[in-house]
Amino acid sequence: MIEHERVNILLVDDQPAKLLSYEVVLRELGENLIQAASATDALQILLKNEIAVVLVDVCMPDLDGFELAAMIRDHPRFQRTAIIFISAIHLTDTDYLRGYEMGAVDYVPVPVVPELLRAKVKVFAELYRKTRQLEALNQDLERRVAERTAALQASTARLQESEHQLRLATEAAEIGLWDVDNVSNTLFWPPRVKAMFGISADVPVSMADFFDGIHPDDREATCAAFDASCDRDKRALYDVEYRTIGKEDGIVRWVAAKGRGIFDEEGRCVRIIGTALDITERKKAEQRQFLLAREVDHRARNALAVVQAIVRLTRSDSKENYVKAVEGRVQALAQAHTLLSETRWQGADVTRLVVEEVAPYRGSDRSRVRTDGPAVTLAPERAQSLALALHELATNSVKYGALSVAEGMLAVEWSVNGNVMTMVWTEAGGPPVYPPTSHGFGTKIMNAGIKHQIGGDVAFDWRPTGLQCTLRIPLERVDQAPQPSKNLIRLPAGTTKRILLVEDEAIVGLMMRELLTDCGMLVVGPCCTLEEALAEATGEFDGALLDLNLGGKFVYPVAELLVERRIPFTFVTGYGAESLDGRFTGTPILQKPITRETLQRQLGTMLGIVIEWKTAPPGDEQASLKTA
């Protein structure tokens, strides 16, 4: 209700003249004046209108004023309506008390004094108006409070839902939320973050626990990132990955932390809040991926080095025969690599190696070639050596043995006794065979691969009825007592530079020995195992070429011995420089496959010599050495 809105004033009297006089007196108030000629009319008007003041005559024929007042007060709507009695008779004190009990607020005697009546009615009309205004204000206030309360409840519900979703998200992502109070220098860590620092959930923590738990190698970078989060000029961001050392369990973990500084009005960083994520498994996966990529690169380079050695060492009387020989040997390697890749380089099945190598020679008569033996899986380096050996035997048989005629027969049988697999290659029905007067490249490959590289044995029995070759292949490497080197190549007097050659890939070793010999070196080796290399490393020589990985063992013990003896050396490997032990950072590396020119330059640098090649007809090429 606005301030000047009119209120209703009900005038009740059974005499029209009196009603008219009341209306004349009260007209100056500017309110709505409603007349009722009886109590019954008054009740009907009250039920249909909001009445501020009731002016009622005490004496009326049907219901007197007291009875009307009682009926008004009985109705809930009118319990606070102001009732003023007008009486022309003298009322006793008892009558006054009765009127007040019935709800009257005042009495006006007759004759009525206009000013007095107007004053009393005005007071109660204004009181009614103010009361209604107050009620309206209260209702508006209650409405606003209800709206604000509902908004707060909705906001609280949204906040709780948001917090619930955030909690679910952080739990699903295994993220921990942390909070640093720079004012009080206190730290809040939930159990998940405590676990990243190897601290139990119920143990209180401080900033000292944070700094003490960081790995020493990462402490400087982490502290610098933390300081940056308090610097607005650096965007107040905290973003760092670091390792922790568990306070209670000593376990090393990786943590990715992100956060942001919060500043007060004066620009001081008062808080830093952020997240922490345990990325230990991710880092391990990255390391495994790095090692896998490094190993793939190593194996690829080693394979290329083997192919390079085959190309360089293969000899033939014609270009066509040379291409055929190289292709056959590369194909044998490819077959072995295919089998190894199917098992992710865990090993190759012997049966498939044999069957795939002899398959082209079976022809229409399937009984011509017989294979028999138990299921055996060979490690990668043994599988490769056996594949090349089978290829050389098959090639020789096709050229000179049983497979060179239609009537020839071949049996390949193998058995396992303890830690050794014995394979017997038996030919029959072919041309007469005789022991060779010299060993060809195929025989050198077999001896180098089977004997020197994997510690096995090769035995040839040149029977008149056909060749029988027995291959003994250890299923696991058995380190034998090193024997004095039989591979020392003695060159003409005046050539004094001696090189220790350590290489576990037999064919690559043969090629490098040939290259070193072409460079005018005396060669000790190649040593195929770490034990052989350690035994030879105590001898006299001027430098060394060391394959980094020897059958799964690093060559570092040999390198340490050479460092003690102050003998220069170079690593020759399929690995990159990042794979070297930190002790040998800066040591020269030749990555496989290598060329003669690259080897010459490195030898010159390592030994302090200049190698000058004199161009000559093929086969007569000579090298001379000069001291640098």
XYZ file of C-alpha atoms in Angstrom:
628
model
C 0.000 0.000 0.000
C 1.400 3.388 -0.990
C 1.574 6.227 1.552
C -1.585 8.240 0.418
C -3.826 5.370 -0.579
C -7.306 5.777 0.897
C -8.553 3.366 3.546
C -12.135 2.225 4.125
C -14.052 3.531 7.170
C -17.346 1.784 7.950
C -20.110 3.891 9.543
C -22.809 1.745 11.254
C -26.057 3.297 12.613
C -29.776 2.588 12.205
C -30.569 6.325 11.900
C -29.790 7.859 8.457
C -29.441 11.350 9.933
C -26.623 10.229 12.183
C -24.870 8.474 9.294
C -25.082 11.676 7.270
C -23.661 13.724 10.137
C -20.765 11.283 10.587
C -20.014 11.499 6.871
C -19.997 15.308 6.992
C -17.612 15.308 9.955
C -15.199 12.735 8.510
C -15.228 13.914 4.886
C -12.188 16.128 5.495
C -10.040 13.033 6.165
C -10.173 12.106 2.495
C -10.866 8.437 3.196
C -13.512 6.118 1.752
C -16.642 6.353 3.913
C -19.041 3.394 3.720
C -22.473 3.453 5.390
C -24.358 0.513 6.925
C -27.872 0.867 8.369
C -27.741 -2.305 10.452
C -25.365 -4.811 11.984
C -26.300 -7.308 9.288
C -25.387 -4.870 6.500
C -22.137 -4.100 8.312
C -21.147 -7.766 8.436
C -21.799 -8.201 4.711
C -19.694 -5.127 3.920
C -16.866 -6.373 6.161
C -16.772 -9.706 4.397
C -16.388 -7.999 0.991
C -13.977 -5.170 1.856
C -10.860 -4.354 3.834
C -12.018 -2.011 6.637
C -9.596 0.134 8.622
C -11.999 1.590 11.224
C -15.563 0.675 12.234
C -17.641 3.492 13.735
C -20.700 1.806 15.342
C -23.697 2.931 17.388
C -24.139 1.033 20.642
C -27.943 0.968 20.504
C -29.423 -0.639 17.396
C -32.690 -2.627 17.081
C -31.534 -6.028 15.733
C -27.997 -6.354 17.084
C -26.524 -3.791 19.385
C -22.994 -2.468 19.027
C -21.553 -4.862 21.617
C -22.921 -7.916 19.825
C -21.663 -6.658 16.443
C -18.188 -6.008 17.910
C -18.102 -9.537 19.320
C -19.024 -11.011 15.920
C -16.361 -8.902 14.185
C -13.683 -10.009 16.619
C -14.615 -13.677 16.154
C -13.631 -13.466 12.486
C -9.824 -14.015 11.946
C -9.605 -11.204 9.370
C -10.962 -8.543 11.727
C -9.256 -9.362 15.007
C -7.143 -6.197 14.738
C -9.756 -3.897 13.124
C -10.254 -0.702 15.146
C -13.847 -0.373 16.549
C -15.053 2.966 17.956
C -18.382 3.014 19.842
C -20.742 6.021 19.631
C -23.357 6.172 22.367
C -26.161 8.691 23.147
C -26.855 7.159 26.559
C -24.804 7.356 29.662
C -22.592 4.241 29.938
C -21.507 2.849 33.217
C -18.028 1.617 33.971
C -19.333 -1.893 33.473
C -20.480 -0.965 29.959
C -17.030 0.447 29.201
C -15.362 -2.732 30.388
C -17.757 -4.817 28.337
C -17.007 -2.750 25.235
C -13.264 -3.093 25.650
C -13.708 -6.818 26.170
C -15.623 -6.959 22.872
C -12.710 -5.314 21.073
C -13.549 -1.605 21.160
C -10.607 0.742 21.019
C -12.423 3.928 21.992
C -15.783 5.629 22.888
C -17.311 8.828 21.511
C -20.304 10.274 23.412
C -23.230 12.099 21.873
C -23.400 14.942 21.130
C -20.362 14.256 18.963
C -17.592 16.799 18.943
C -16.493 16.851 15.249
C -12.851 17.651 15.894
C -12.573 14.888 18.503
C -14.203 12.305 16.217
C -12.038 13.269 13.271
C -8.870 13.094 15.391
C -9.646 9.656 16.769
C -10.649 8.212 13.400
C -7.613 9.766 11.743
C -5.274 8.190 14.297
C -6.664 4.698 13.740
C -6.837 5.157 9.955
C -3.157 6.170 9.885
C -2.320 3.282 12.201
C -4.115 0.909 9.847
C -2.344 2.422 6.846
C 1.111 2.146 8.480
C 0.329 -1.366 9.623
C -0.590 -2.363 6.077
C 2.544 -0.714 4.740
C 4.631 -2.532 7.312
C 2.941 -5.786 6.436
C 3.649 -5.138 2.760
C 7.259 -4.365 3.561
C 7.501 -7.487 5.695
C 5.969 -9.551 2.942
C 8.377 -8.063 0.406
C 11.249 -8.690 2.772
C 10.130 -12.247 3.371
C 9.788 -12.733 -0.382
C 13.270 -11.370 -0.980
C 14.688 -13.427 1.857
C 12.962 -16.482 0.437
C 14.311 -15.705 -3.037
C 17.812 -15.075 -1.668
C 17.622 -18.197 0.461
C 16.486 -20.219 -2.551
C 19.292 -18.679 -4.625
C 21.829 -19.475 -1.922
C 20.492 -22.980 -1.601
C 20.648 -23.414 -5.368
C 24.154 -21.928 -5.419
C 25.193 -24.175 -2.551
C 23.706 -27.165 -4.335
C 25.551 -26.219 -7.537
C 28.756 -25.710 -5.577
C 28.349 -29.045 -3.842
C 27.608 -30.700 -7.166
C 30.603 -28.975 -8.719
C 32.793 -30.062 -5.814
C 31.417 -33.578 -6.120
C 32.123 -33.644 -9.844
C 35.579 -32.168 -9.274
C 36.271 -34.784 -6.623
C 35.099 -37.560 -8.930
C 37.153 -36.129 -11.793
C 40.303 -35.782 -9.694
C 39.829 -39.253 -8.264
C 39.273 -40.719 -11.723
C 42.324 -38.863 -13.048
C 44.258 -39.684 -9.849
C 44.978 -35.989 -9.356
C 45.698 -34.513 -5.929
C 44.754 -30.911 -5.018
C 47.167 -28.968 -2.816
C 47.186 -25.532 -1.178
C 50.069 -23.468 0.208
C 49.364 -20.548 2.589
C 52.333 -18.200 2.216
C 51.179 -15.996 5.089
C 51.250 -18.756 7.699
C 53.711 -20.915 5.731
C 51.384 -23.889 6.023
C 50.680 -26.641 3.554
C 47.566 -28.669 2.800
C 48.040 -32.060 1.179
C 45.279 -34.636 0.691
C 46.195 -38.320 1.160
C 46.803 -38.731 -2.582
C 49.553 -36.075 -2.629
C 51.051 -37.426 0.593
C 51.295 -40.824 -1.099
C 53.355 -39.226 -3.900
C 55.912 -38.263 -1.244
C 55.748 -41.622 0.533
C 53.917 -40.207 3.581
C 50.988 -41.876 5.372
C 47.563 -40.257 5.074
C 47.272 -39.430 8.804
C 50.728 -37.840 9.163
C 50.768 -33.988 9.299
C 52.994 -32.278 6.719
C 54.818 -28.978 6.372
C 56.696 -27.104 3.674
C 59.859 -28.806 4.928
C 58.384 -32.166 3.915
C 57.822 -30.799 0.420
C 61.348 -29.508 -0.092
C 63.001 -32.484 1.652
C 61.017 -34.969 -0.461
C 62.215 -33.654 -3.828
C 64.988 -35.612 -5.517
C 68.290 -33.713 -5.182
C 68.763 -33.579 -8.953
C 65.365 -31.899 -9.412
C 65.335 -29.626 -6.355
C 66.778 -26.528 -8.010
C 64.357 -26.571 -10.968
C 61.376 -27.269 -8.694
C 62.234 -24.442 -6.301
C 62.696 -22.068 -9.235
C 59.253 -23.024 -10.564
C 57.734 -22.507 -7.106
C 59.307 -19.043 -6.860
C 57.959 -18.198 -10.330
C 54.419 -18.916 -9.123
C 54.824 -16.006 -6.662
C 55.959 -13.606 -9.392
C 53.295 -11.784 -11.394
C 55.881 -10.857 -14.012
C 56.244 -14.571 -14.725
C 52.458 -15.056 -14.996
C 52.383 -16.554 -11.498
C 52.272 -20.065 -12.941
C 53.764 -23.186 -11.379
C 54.478 -25.928 -13.917
C 57.160 -28.519 -13.284
C 57.903 -32.248 -13.325
C 60.127 -33.651 -10.626
C 61.057 -36.835 -8.806
C 60.323 -37.509 -5.165
C 62.003 -39.853 -2.716
C 59.442 -41.414 -0.383
C 59.944 -40.276 3.217
C 58.704 -43.562 4.635
C 59.291 -46.059 1.818
C 62.256 -44.550 -0.083
C 60.541 -45.174 -3.441
C 61.386 -42.767 -6.272
C 58.274 -41.392 -7.998
C 57.659 -38.867 -10.751
C 55.202 -36.017 -10.126
C 53.731 -33.469 -12.566
C 52.657 -30.357 -10.627
C 50.755 -27.312 -11.853
C 49.535 -24.316 -9.872
C 48.908 -20.564 -9.727
C 49.700 -17.848 -7.214
C 46.931 -15.755 -5.581
C 47.742 -12.150 -4.640
C 46.277 -9.644 -2.179
C 45.461 -5.993 -2.924
C 49.054 -4.993 -2.206
C 50.409 -7.470 -4.763
C 51.749 -10.007 -2.260
C 51.403 -13.694 -3.088
C 49.347 -15.028 -0.206
C 48.433 -18.459 -1.550
C 49.428 -20.970 -4.182
C 46.930 -23.627 -5.180
C 47.362 -26.374 -7.706
C 47.307 -30.029 -8.671
C 49.760 -32.911 -8.506
C 49.688 -36.040 -10.654
C 51.748 -39.194 -10.181
C 53.317 -39.800 -13.620
C 55.700 -42.572 -12.572
C 54.114 -45.137 -14.882
C 54.105 -42.650 -17.756
C 57.796 -41.970 -17.244
C 58.512 -45.699 -17.110
C 56.556 -46.152 -20.335
C 58.506 -43.314 -21.951
C 61.747 -44.905 -20.798
C 60.649 -48.284 -22.161
C 59.688 -46.639 -25.423
C 63.037 -44.871 -25.571
C 64.891 -48.115 -24.868
C 62.780 -49.937 -27.439
C 63.444 -47.286 -30.069
C 67.135 -47.387 -29.209
C 67.155 -51.183 -29.437
C 65.309 -51.128 -32.768
C 67.836 -48.627 -34.100
C 70.681 -50.788 -32.789
C 69.316 -53.938 -34.379
C 68.618 -52.179 -37.657
C 72.172 -50.840 -37.802
C 73.581 -54.237 -36.861
C 71.508 -55.864 -39.597
C 72.804 -53.312 -42.091
C 76.339 -53.980 -40.883
C 75.861 -57.731 -41.446
C 74.494 -57.081 -44.937
C 77.421 -54.743 -45.590
C 79.832 -57.463 -44.471
C 78.156 -60.012 -46.740
C 78.385 -57.647 -49.695
C 82.043 -56.810 -48.999
C 83.264 -60.314 -48.201
C 81.384 -62.297 -50.854
C 83.651 -63.428 -53.661
C 82.633 -64.788 -57.077
C 84.009 -65.378 -60.557
C 81.217 -63.419 -62.262
C 78.829 -60.592 -61.600
C 75.807 -62.886 -61.958
C 77.153 -65.387 -59.446
C 78.124 -62.574 -57.086
C 74.594 -61.098 -57.152
C 73.098 -64.552 -56.644
C 75.368 -65.304 -53.689
C 74.680 -61.968 -52.007
C 70.927 -62.247 -52.556
C 70.861 -65.755 -51.105
C 72.719 -64.768 -47.953
C 70.597 -61.649 -47.452
C 67.462 -63.746 -47.976
C 68.628 -66.185 -45.304
C 69.054 -63.265 -42.900
C 65.629 -61.921 -43.868
C 63.967 -65.262 -43.116
C 65.576 -65.366 -39.686
C 64.527 -61.776 -39.015
C 60.956 -62.545 -40.049
C 60.735 -65.398 -37.566
C 62.271 -63.265 -34.827
C 59.958 -60.326 -35.482
C 56.921 -62.619 -35.145
C 57.979 -63.346 -31.566
C 59.131 -59.762 -30.892
C 62.730 -60.950 -30.943
C 62.206 -63.495 -28.192
C 63.454 -66.346 -30.384
C 63.032 -68.308 -33.634
C 61.639 -71.800 -34.176
C 64.294 -74.218 -35.474
C 61.799 -76.268 -37.502
C 60.670 -73.220 -39.461
C 64.267 -72.095 -40.001
C 65.173 -75.470 -41.529
C 61.973 -75.955 -43.526
C 62.029 -72.465 -45.056
C 65.693 -72.768 -46.014
C 65.362 -76.132 -47.791
C 61.826 -75.558 -49.175
C 63.033 -74.329 -52.620
C 64.917 -77.620 -53.171
C 62.196 -80.147 -52.347
C 60.775 -80.148 -55.874
C 57.874 -82.436 -56.754
C 59.369 -85.347 -54.792
C 58.581 -84.340 -51.208
C 60.616 -87.268 -49.836
C 63.804 -85.924 -51.352
C 64.391 -83.636 -48.372
C 63.601 -84.957 -44.902
C 63.578 -82.894 -41.727
C 63.045 -84.185 -38.216
C 63.577 -82.820 -34.713
C 61.892 -81.557 -31.555
C 60.457 -78.079 -31.048
C 63.340 -75.767 -30.163
C 63.425 -71.978 -29.904
C 66.764 -70.278 -30.491
C 67.788 -66.890 -29.185
C 68.161 -64.183 -31.879
C 71.942 -64.326 -32.332
C 71.912 -68.153 -32.476
C 69.027 -68.153 -34.943
C 70.884 -65.780 -37.252
C 74.077 -67.848 -37.149
C 72.135 -71.066 -37.823
C 70.200 -69.446 -40.699
C 73.419 -68.407 -42.429
C 75.003 -71.820 -41.800
C 71.980 -73.631 -43.299
C 72.068 -71.317 -46.285
C 75.770 -72.013 -46.925
C 75.205 -75.766 -46.643
C 72.220 -75.625 -48.992
C 74.051 -73.454 -51.514
C 77.062 -75.793 -51.486
C 74.780 -78.820 -51.900
C 72.994 -77.229 -54.873
C 76.343 -76.457 -56.544
C 78.357 -79.565 -55.742
C 76.417 -81.973 -53.531
C 73.291 -84.078 -53.343
C 70.904 -81.301 -54.358
C 72.806 -80.783 -57.618
C 71.272 -83.979 -59.112
C 67.729 -85.295 -59.258
C 68.624 -88.511 -57.408
C 70.219 -86.727 -54.461
C 68.736 -86.955 -50.971
C 69.072 -84.691 -47.944
C 68.254 -85.330 -44.284
C 68.368 -82.624 -41.645
C 67.889 -83.973 -38.121
C 68.387 -82.388 -34.752
C 68.141 -83.321 -31.110
C 68.647 -81.672 -27.753
C 70.824 -82.999 -24.977
C 70.999 -80.786 -21.938
C 71.988 -77.300 -22.998
C 73.174 -78.251 -26.491
C 71.259 -78.772 -29.709
C 72.986 -81.053 -32.206
C 71.977 -80.775 -35.858
C 73.213 -83.242 -38.465
C 73.110 -82.351 -42.178
C 73.461 -85.556 -44.210
C 73.639 -85.734 -48.009
C 73.413 -88.903 -50.119
C 73.008 -89.903 -53.776
C 74.954 -87.008 -55.185
C 78.299 -86.788 -56.993
C 81.382 -88.030 -55.136
C 82.735 -85.398 -52.764
C 86.264 -84.721 -51.595
C 87.664 -82.619 -48.760
C 88.354 -79.073 -49.997
C 91.946 -77.904 -50.302
C 91.032 -74.456 -48.874
C 88.210 -72.892 -46.924
C 85.803 -70.652 -48.835
C 83.832 -67.742 -47.510
C 80.869 -69.987 -46.683
C 82.998 -72.105 -44.370
C 84.431 -68.968 -42.769
C 80.894 -67.692 -42.130
C 79.903 -70.964 -40.473
C 83.007 -71.137 -38.297
C 82.789 -67.483 -37.340
C 79.077 -67.595 -36.558
C 78.783 -70.998 -34.895
C 82.177 -71.332 -33.228
C 83.278 -67.835 -32.324
C 80.040 -65.904 -32.015
C 77.852 -68.349 -30.082
C 80.448 -70.764 -28.697
C 79.302 -73.820 -30.681
C 81.110 -76.205 -33.007
C 81.131 -77.157 -36.697
C 82.421 -80.540 -37.910
C 82.650 -81.585 -41.601
C 82.808 -85.232 -42.651
C 83.525 -85.422 -46.383
C 82.265 -88.930 -47.043
C 82.427 -90.360 -50.582
C 78.629 -90.845 -50.455
C 78.004 -87.273 -49.493
C 78.825 -84.556 -46.981
C 77.784 -84.908 -43.350
C 78.038 -81.714 -41.319
C 77.395 -81.678 -37.579
C 76.458 -78.402 -35.907
C 76.532 -78.173 -32.141
C 74.712 -75.090 -30.885
C 74.508 -74.176 -27.192
C 70.974 -73.064 -26.290
C 72.487 -70.679 -23.774
C 75.868 -69.030 -23.896
C 78.482 -70.962 -21.933
C 81.483 -68.784 -21.283
C 84.599 -70.801 -21.906
C 88.069 -70.081 -20.670
C 89.572 -67.617 -23.148
C 92.252 -69.023 -25.413
C 95.232 -67.114 -26.761
C 94.260 -65.336 -29.927
C 94.700 -67.242 -33.140
C 93.560 -64.322 -35.223
C 96.742 -62.264 -35.065
C 97.597 -61.294 -38.620
C 101.290 -60.719 -39.029
C 102.148 -58.134 -41.643
C 105.534 -57.232 -43.133
C 108.238 -55.793 -40.928
C 108.004 -52.086 -40.288
C 104.212 -52.157 -39.802
C 103.893 -51.976 -36.035
C 100.403 -50.713 -35.221
C 98.365 -53.411 -33.488
C 94.622 -53.171 -33.008
C 92.413 -55.131 -30.606
C 89.139 -55.888 -32.397
C 86.094 -56.746 -30.253
C 82.922 -57.616 -32.222
C 80.254 -60.199 -31.369
C 78.705 -60.281 -34.859
C 80.924 -62.839 -36.556
C 80.470 -61.691 -40.153
C 80.940 -58.041 -39.206
C 84.081 -59.079 -37.332
C 85.464 -60.785 -40.436
C 84.764 -57.694 -42.522
C 86.372 -55.327 -40.014
C 89.431 -57.522 -39.728
C 89.767 -57.367 -43.491
C 89.354 -53.591 -43.470
C 91.940 -53.191 -40.715
C 94.325 -55.419 -42.591
C 93.813 -53.299 -45.706
C 94.735 -50.294 -43.570
C 98.044 -51.927 -42.646
C 97.115 -52.931 -39.094
C 98.073 -55.992 -37.065
C 94.727 -57.351 -35.833
C 94.084 -59.127 -32.537
C 90.664 -60.732 -32.800
C 87.870 -60.397 -33.464
C 86.911 -61.261 -29.887
C 83.235 -62.271 -29.772
C 82.693 -62.425 -25.994
C 83.458 -60.176 -23.052
C 85.648 -62.870 -21.521
C 87.767 -63.191 -24.659
C 88.090 -59.433 -24.891
C 89.194 -59.096 -21.240
C 91.836 -61.787 -21.757
C 93.201 -60.127 -24.890
C 93.051 -56.622 -23.363
C 96.088 -57.444 -21.192
C 98.263 -57.944 -24.287
C 100.317 -55.469 -26.257
C 98.569 -53.293 -28.822
C 98.282 -49.637 -29.801
C 94.520 -49.146 -29.945
C 91.183 -50.925 -29.837
C 87.845 -51.014 -31.593
C 85.136 -52.133 -29.146
C 81.627 -53.286 -29.965
C 79.481 -51.798 -27.194
C 77.181 -54.788 -26.634
C 78.609 -58.314 -26.602
C 75.781 -60.825 -26.493
C 73.846 -58.738 -23.980
C 76.906 -57.710 -21.936
C 78.365 -54.227 -22.168
C 82.034 -53.919 -23.039
C 82.667 -51.371 -20.256
C 85.027 -53.632 -18.195
C 87.346 -53.794 -21.226
C 87.053 -50.021 -21.696
C 87.939 -49.447 -18.024
C 91.045 -51.627 -18.403
C 92.112 -49.705 -21.501
C 91.635 -46.388 -19.699
C 93.886 -47.652 -16.884
C 96.495 -48.693 -19.448
C 96.120 -45.395 -21.344
C 95.405 -47.196 -24.587
C 93.128 -45.263 -26.986
C 89.951 -46.943 -28.146
C 86.801 -46.279 -30.148
C 83.342 -47.739 -29.653
C 81.830 -49.381 -32.746
C 78.098 -49.866 -32.250
C 74.579 -49.624 -33.580
C 73.623 -47.527 -30.534
C 73.821 -43.752 -30.436
C 76.047 -41.614 -28.196
C 73.136 -41.109 -25.749
C 73.401 -44.798 -24.805
C 76.935 -44.548 -23.494
C 77.708 -44.819 -19.807
C 78.420 -41.378 -18.371
C 81.984 -42.431 -17.546
C 82.803 -42.600 -21.242
C 81.099 -39.449 -22.449
C 83.300 -37.992 -25.167
C 84.753 -41.342 -26.224
C 84.762 -41.577 -30.049
C 81.980 -43.644 -31.625
C 81.721 -45.249 -35.036
C 78.106 -46.117 -35.812
C 77.411 -49.236 -37.814
C 77.494 -49.801 -40.694
C 80.924 -48.244 -41.301
C 82.933 -47.622 -44.449
C 86.614 -48.125 -45.019
C 87.113 -44.374 -45.368
C 85.408 -43.676 -42.050
C 87.486 -46.369 -40.375
C 90.685 -44.970 -41.874
C 89.993 -41.472 -40.563
C 89.174 -42.724 -37.079
C 92.269 -44.931 -36.965
C 94.397 -41.971 -37.970
C 92.875 -39.794 -35.224
C 93.057 -42.518 -32.581
C 96.633 -43.648 -33.332
C 98.119 -40.354 -34.484
C 99.023 -41.678 -37.932
C 98.265 -40.823 -41.538
C 97.247 -43.684 -43.820
C 98.105 -43.094 -47.452
C 96.579 -45.364 -50.050
C 98.300 -45.977 -53.326
C 95.984 -46.707 -56.222
C 96.840 -50.053 -57.780
C 95.138 -52.742 -59.799
C 92.432 -54.635 -57.889
C 94.003 -57.048 -55.454
C 97.310 -55.175 -55.299
C 96.171 -52.188 -53.287
C 98.748 -51.312 -50.617
C 98.790 -48.929 -47.682
C 101.647 -47.163 -45.995
C 101.717 -45.551 -42.547
C 103.276 -42.275 -41.523
C 103.528 -40.961 -37.998
C 101.344 -37.906 -37.620
